[in-house]
Coordinates of C-alpha atoms in Angstrom, one line a residue:
M1 CA 17.7 1.1 -4.7
N2 CA 19.4 1.7 -7.9
Q3 CA 17.1 2.1 -11.5
F4 CA 18.8 -1.1 -12.5
E5 CA 18.1 -3.1 -9.6
I6 CA 14.4 -1.8 -9.8
K7 CA 14.3 -2.5 -13.8
R8 CA 15.4 -6.2 -12.8
I9 CA 12.5 -6.8 -10.5
I10 CA 9.8 -5.0 -12.5
D11 CA 10.7 -6.9 -15.6
Q12 CA 10.7 -10.3 -13.4
A13 CA 7.5 -9.5 -12.6
Y14 CA 5.9 -8.6 -16.1
D15 CA 7.6 -11.6 -17.6
K16 CA 6.9 -14.5 -14.8
A17 CA 4.2 -12.9 -12.7
Q18 CA 6.2 -14.0 -9.8
L19 CA 8.4 -12.1 -7.1
N20 CA 9.6 -13.0 -3.8
K21 CA 8.7 -11.0 -0.7
E22 CA 11.6 -9.2 -0.3
D23 CA 11.3 -7.9 -3.9
I24 CA 8.1 -6.9 -3.5
T25 CA 8.4 -5.1 -0.2
A26 CA 11.3 -3.4 -2.1
I27 CA 9.3 -1.8 -4.6
L28 CA 6.4 -0.8 -2.4
A29 CA 8.8 1.0 -0.1
E30 CA 10.6 2.9 -2.9
D31 CA 9.7 6.2 -3.9
L32 CA 7.1 6.4 -6.5
A33 CA 9.0 9.2 -8.2
N34 CA 11.5 6.7 -8.9
L35 CA 9.1 3.9 -10.3
D36 CA 7.7 5.2 -13.8
Y37 CA 9.1 2.0 -15.2
L38 CA 6.7 0.3 -12.5
L39 CA 3.6 2.2 -13.8
Q40 CA 4.3 1.9 -17.6
K41 CA 4.7 -1.8 -17.3
A42 CA 1.4 -2.5 -15.5
D43 CA -0.2 -0.4 -18.0
E44 CA 1.6 -2.6 -20.7
K45 CA 0.2 -5.4 -19.1
R46 CA -3.2 -4.1 -18.8
D47 CA -3.4 -3.1 -22.5
E48 CA -1.9 -7.0 -23.4
I49 CA -4.5 -8.8 -21.0
C50 CA -7.4 -6.6 -21.3
G51 CA -7.3 -4.2 -24.2
D52 CA -8.8 -0.8 -23.7
E53 CA -12.0 -1.7 -22.4
V54 CA -13.1 -0.7 -18.9
H55 CA -15.6 -2.7 -17.2
L56 CA -18.2 -0.6 -14.9
R57 CA -19.9 -2.5 -12.0
A58 CA -22.8 -0.4 -10.8
I59 CA -23.0 -0.7 -7.0
I60 CA -26.3 -0.5 -5.1
E61 CA -25.6 0.1 -1.4
F62 CA -28.9 -1.2 -0.4
S63 CA -28.3 -1.3 3.6
S64 CA -26.2 0.6 5.9
Y65 CA -26.9 -1.3 9.1
C66 CA -24.1 -3.4 10.4
K67 CA -23.6 -5.8 13.4
Q68 CA -19.6 -6.0 13.2
N69 CA -17.6 -3.2 15.2
C70 CA -14.4 -2.7 12.4
Y71 CA -12.1 0.1 13.8
Y72 CA -11.9 1.6 10.3
C73 CA -15.5 1.8 8.9
G74 CA -18.4 4.0 9.6
L75 CA -21.3 1.9 9.4
R76 CA -19.6 -0.2 12.5
K77 CA -22.7 -0.6 15.2
D78 CA -21.4 1.4 17.7
N79 CA -21.6 4.8 15.5
Q80 CA -24.8 5.8 16.9
Q81 CA -24.5 9.2 14.6
L82 CA -25.2 7.4 11.5
K83 CA -28.8 7.4 10.2
R84 CA -29.4 4.0 9.0
Y85 CA -31.7 2.6 6.3
Q86 CA -32.3 -0.3 4.5
L87 CA -33.9 -0.8 1.0
K88 CA -36.9 -3.0 0.4
S89 CA -36.5 -6.0 -2.3
K90 CA -38.8 -3.8 -4.9
E91 CA -36.3 -0.7 -4.2
I92 CA -33.3 -3.0 -5.1
I93 CA -34.9 -4.6 -8.0
E94 CA -35.9 -1.5 -9.6
T95 CA -32.7 0.4 -9.2
A96 CA -31.0 -2.5 -10.6
Q97 CA -33.3 -2.5 -13.9
M98 CA -32.5 1.1 -14.1
A99 CA -28.6 0.6 -14.0
S100 CA -29.3 -1.9 -16.6
E101 CA -31.4 0.9 -18.8
L102 CA -28.3 3.0 -18.3
G103 CA -26.0 0.0 -19.8
Y104 CA -24.4 -1.6 -16.9
Q105 CA -23.6 -5.0 -17.6
T106 CA -22.8 -5.9 -13.7
V107 CA -24.6 -4.9 -10.6
V108 CA -23.0 -5.0 -7.2
L109 CA -25.2 -5.4 -4.4
Q110 CA -23.4 -4.1 -1.3
S111 CA -24.4 -3.8 2.2
G112 CA -23.1 -3.9 6.1
E113 CA -23.3 -7.2 7.5
D114 CA -27.1 -6.5 8.6
D115 CA -28.6 -10.0 8.5
Y116 CA -30.9 -9.0 5.4
P117 CA -32.8 -12.4 5.1
A118 CA -31.1 -14.6 3.0
E119 CA -34.1 -15.9 1.0
E120 CA -34.9 -12.4 0.2
I121 CA -31.5 -11.6 -1.1
A122 CA -31.9 -14.9 -3.4
E123 CA -35.3 -13.9 -4.7
I124 CA -33.8 -10.4 -5.4
I125 CA -31.0 -12.0 -7.3
K126 CA -33.2 -14.2 -9.3
K127 CA -35.4 -11.0 -10.2
I128 CA -32.6 -9.2 -11.5
K129 CA -31.3 -12.0 -13.6
K130 CA -34.7 -12.6 -15.0
T131 CA -35.4 -9.3 -15.8
T132 CA -31.7 -7.6 -17.0
A133 CA -28.9 -9.3 -18.8
M134 CA -26.7 -8.2 -16.1
A135 CA -24.1 -10.3 -13.9
V136 CA -24.5 -10.2 -10.1
T137 CA -21.8 -9.4 -7.6
L138 CA -22.7 -10.0 -3.9
S139 CA -20.7 -8.0 -1.3
L140 CA -22.5 -8.7 1.9
G141 CA -19.5 -9.6 4.2
E142 CA -19.5 -12.6 6.1
R143 CA -22.4 -14.8 6.2
D144 CA -22.9 -18.8 6.7
F145 CA -22.1 -21.0 4.2
E146 CA -25.6 -22.1 3.4
A147 CA -26.2 -18.4 2.4
Y148 CA -23.4 -18.4 0.0
K149 CA -24.7 -21.7 -1.3
L150 CA -28.3 -20.3 -1.8
W151 CA -27.2 -17.3 -3.5
R152 CA -24.9 -19.2 -6.0
E153 CA -27.9 -20.9 -6.6
A154 CA -30.1 -18.0 -7.4
G155 CA -27.9 -16.8 -9.9
A156 CA -25.0 -14.7 -7.9
D157 CA -21.8 -15.0 -10.3
R158 CA -19.6 -13.2 -8.2
Y159 CA -18.5 -12.5 -4.6
L160 CA -16.3 -9.5 -3.2
L161 CA -15.1 -10.1 0.2
K162 CA -12.1 -7.8 0.9
H163 CA -9.5 -9.4 3.7
E164 CA -8.4 -5.9 4.5
I165 CA -4.8 -6.8 5.8
A166 CA -2.8 -9.9 5.8
D167 CA -1.4 -9.2 9.2
K168 CA -3.5 -11.8 11.8
V169 CA -2.7 -9.7 14.6
L170 CA -3.4 -6.3 12.9
Y171 CA -6.5 -8.1 11.2
Q172 CA -7.7 -9.2 15.0
K173 CA -7.1 -5.7 16.5
Y174 CA -9.3 -3.9 13.7
H175 CA -12.0 -6.5 13.5
P176 CA -12.9 -7.2 17.0
G177 CA -15.0 -10.5 17.5
M178 CA -13.9 -11.5 13.8
S179 CA -11.4 -14.2 12.4
F180 CA -8.7 -13.8 9.6
E181 CA -9.0 -17.7 9.2
N182 CA -13.0 -17.6 8.7
R183 CA -12.3 -14.8 6.3
I184 CA -10.0 -16.7 4.2
E185 CA -12.1 -19.7 4.8
S186 CA -15.1 -18.0 3.3
L187 CA -13.2 -16.8 0.4
K188 CA -11.9 -20.6 -0.5
Y189 CA -15.6 -21.8 0.0
L190 CA -16.9 -19.2 -2.3
K191 CA -14.7 -20.3 -4.9
I192 CA -15.6 -23.7 -4.5
L193 CA -19.2 -23.0 -4.9
G194 CA -18.4 -21.6 -8.3
Y195 CA -18.2 -17.8 -7.7
Q196 CA -15.8 -15.5 -9.1
I197 CA -14.1 -14.1 -6.3
G198 CA -12.8 -10.5 -5.6
S199 CA -10.8 -9.5 -2.5
G200 CA -8.4 -6.6 -1.5
V201 CA -6.6 -4.4 1.0
I202 CA -7.1 -1.2 2.6
I203 CA -4.0 0.7 2.1
G204 CA -2.5 2.7 4.9
L205 CA -4.1 1.1 8.0
P206 CA -2.0 2.2 11.0
D207 CA 1.1 0.2 11.6
Q208 CA 0.5 -1.4 8.1
T209 CA 4.1 -2.0 6.5
P210 CA 5.5 -2.5 3.1
A211 CA 6.4 -6.1 4.2
I212 CA 2.7 -6.7 5.5
L213 CA 1.2 -5.3 1.8
A214 CA 3.9 -7.6 0.2
E215 CA 2.0 -10.6 2.1
D216 CA -1.4 -9.1 0.9
L217 CA -0.1 -9.8 -2.4
L218 CA 1.1 -13.2 -2.0
L219 CA -2.1 -14.1 -0.4
C220 CA -4.1 -12.7 -3.3
Q221 CA -1.8 -14.8 -5.9
D222 CA -2.4 -17.8 -3.5
L223 CA -6.4 -17.2 -3.7
E224 CA -6.0 -17.1 -7.6
L225 CA -8.6 -13.7 -7.5
D226 CA -10.5 -12.8 -10.2
M227 CA -10.6 -9.3 -9.0
I228 CA -8.7 -7.3 -6.4
G229 CA -9.4 -4.1 -5.3
S230 CA -7.0 -1.7 -3.3
G231 CA -8.1 1.8 -1.8
P232 CA -6.7 4.1 0.9
F233 CA -7.7 4.4 4.1
I234 CA -9.6 7.2 5.0
P235 CA -10.3 8.0 8.6
H236 CA -13.8 8.5 9.7
Q237 CA -14.4 10.7 12.9
Q238 CA -17.0 8.2 14.3
T239 CA -14.4 5.3 14.6
P240 CA -11.5 4.5 16.9
L241 CA -9.1 5.1 14.0
R242 CA -10.4 8.8 13.3
G243 CA -7.2 10.2 14.4
S244 CA -4.6 8.3 12.2
E245 CA -3.2 9.4 9.1
K246 CA -5.0 8.5 5.9
G247 CA -3.5 6.2 3.2
T248 CA -1.8 7.7 0.3
V249 CA -2.1 8.1 -3.5
E250 CA 1.4 6.8 -4.0
M251 CA 1.0 3.6 -1.7
T252 CA -2.2 2.6 -3.6
L253 CA -0.8 3.1 -7.2
K254 CA 2.1 0.9 -6.1
F255 CA -0.1 -1.7 -5.2
T256 CA -2.4 -1.4 -8.1
A257 CA 0.5 -1.9 -10.7
L258 CA 2.2 -4.6 -8.5
S259 CA -1.6 -6.4 -8.6
R260 CA -1.6 -5.7 -12.3
L261 CA 1.6 -8.1 -12.9
L262 CA 1.6 -10.6 -10.1
L263 CA -2.3 -11.1 -10.6
P264 CA -2.1 -10.4 -14.6
L265 CA -5.4 -12.1 -15.3
A266 CA -7.4 -10.4 -12.4
H267 CA -9.8 -7.3 -12.7
I268 CA -8.6 -4.5 -11.0
P269 CA -10.7 -1.3 -9.9
A270 CA -9.9 2.5 -9.5
T271 CA -11.4 3.0 -6.6
T272 CA -13.9 5.6 -5.3
A273 CA -11.8 5.9 -2.3
L274 CA -8.9 6.7 -4.6
G275 CA -11.1 9.5 -6.4
T276 CA -12.0 10.7 -3.1
I277 CA -8.4 11.8 -1.9
D278 CA -7.3 12.9 -5.3
A279 CA -9.4 14.5 -7.9
E280 CA -7.4 12.4 -10.5
G281 CA -7.3 9.3 -8.7
R282 CA -9.1 7.1 -10.7
Q283 CA -7.7 8.0 -14.0
K284 CA -4.1 7.4 -12.3
A285 CA -5.2 3.9 -11.4
L286 CA -6.6 3.3 -15.0
Q287 CA -3.1 4.0 -16.1
A288 CA -1.5 1.7 -13.5
G289 CA -2.9 -1.2 -14.4
A290 CA -6.5 -1.0 -13.6
N291 CA -9.4 -1.9 -15.7
V292 CA -12.7 -1.4 -13.6
V293 CA -14.9 1.3 -12.2
M294 CA -17.5 1.1 -9.8
P295 CA -20.0 3.9 -10.1
N296 CA -22.8 4.3 -7.5
V297 CA -26.3 4.0 -8.6
T298 CA -28.1 4.2 -5.3
D299 CA -30.7 6.7 -5.0
G300 CA -29.5 9.9 -4.0
R301 CA -31.6 9.9 -0.8
Y302 CA -29.4 7.3 0.7
R303 CA -25.7 7.9 -0.3
E304 CA -24.9 10.4 2.4
Q305 CA -26.1 7.5 5.0
Y306 CA -23.6 4.8 3.4
Q307 CA -20.5 6.2 5.2
I308 CA -17.8 3.5 5.2
Y309 CA -15.6 6.8 5.1
P310 CA -16.5 10.5 5.0
D311 CA -16.7 12.8 1.8
K312 CA -17.2 10.4 -0.6
I313 CA -17.4 11.8 -4.0
C314 CA -20.2 11.5 -6.0
V315 CA -22.5 11.4 -3.3
N316 CA -24.8 14.4 -4.8
E317 CA -24.8 13.0 -8.4
E318 CA -27.9 11.0 -9.9
A319 CA -27.2 7.7 -11.3
G320 CA -27.5 8.9 -15.1
D321 CA -25.0 12.0 -14.3
C322 CA -22.5 9.7 -13.0
R323 CA -22.7 7.4 -15.8
Q324 CA -21.9 10.0 -18.2
C325 CA -19.1 11.5 -16.0
I326 CA -17.5 8.3 -16.0
G327 CA -17.7 7.7 -19.6
G328 CA -16.4 11.0 -20.2
I329 CA -13.2 10.2 -17.9
I330 CA -12.7 7.1 -19.6
A331 CA -12.9 8.3 -23.1
S332 CA -10.2 11.2 -21.9
L333 CA -7.9 8.3 -21.5
G334 CA -8.3 6.7 -25.1
R335 CA -10.3 4.0 -23.4
Y336 CA -14.0 2.6 -23.9
V337 CA -16.7 1.3 -21.8
S338 CA -16.9 -2.6 -22.0
Q339 CA -20.3 -3.7 -23.5
N340 CA -19.9 -7.1 -21.9
Q341 CA -20.2 -8.3 -18.6
G342 CA -16.7 -8.8 -17.8
H343 CA -16.2 -12.1 -16.4
S344 CA -13.4 -13.8 -15.2
L345 CA -10.1 -13.6 -17.2
R346 CA -9.3 -17.1 -15.8
E347 CA -12.0 -19.0 -17.7

């Protein structure tokens, strides 16, 4: 594709936030070396919509138990090598309060799908909302709709549920016993309940193509997401995909930039997974349309045991050090850490 055609497609995305599948596929298939204009326009759109503030979301990984068997995830139930843990309510609440004291405006409660009692989670949400000024995001996988409703009524603001891959055949292959339709239905139900919803993609799963990733972006538009996250696939040795190639920085940056242009009002994180495969990965994403970083505030004793993928960065850092480090990274880009909760830009 020549530079004139690339510019035409990117300008259309910038001006109208709309592209057809063929044009999205063409950009995703193009070499990143030819796409400086894409990254430039995504950064311009980020500046226009979000300004220079970067929102920090403090992640608490409170349970590594999971009943699912997803092919790409180290938390899968068949991984017998993983030492599991589950934090008590008191530990979760205290960690959230510590995150608030460090200046975080949002806490993300994340776990494997472990059937942690819904009522207990509701009480944790209420306590965090009562004792801090933070927004509460949940990332607990698929639960029954009554649980979603209970947590929303308890005060949860957001729910992050990645659809991972828009191709139904590959979704079923990599998620045995699960249903793509149920995942999408869950996201729609969460939206009806009043949650700000986040979803996203694993970049570089085996047999994923630029055309499939184009479907992902169109699906994210249809869902009117408040947040879209895309991180590279990193194979884990205790999964069926252990011998697969990892996702690339290049495709992740292309997807991130197109996410900003096609979903201009979405919050977009610079993912830890990208920072894991490239020391400058999060900085690159922040210059390609991203406006969110999600540091880990889980107690250091547990971080190594939350192994969605191996060799994750920052597992040996304590929360205070991590906060200082990411603040420095953001400042080095001429950006600053936001002092507000960073609610949906759609509102």
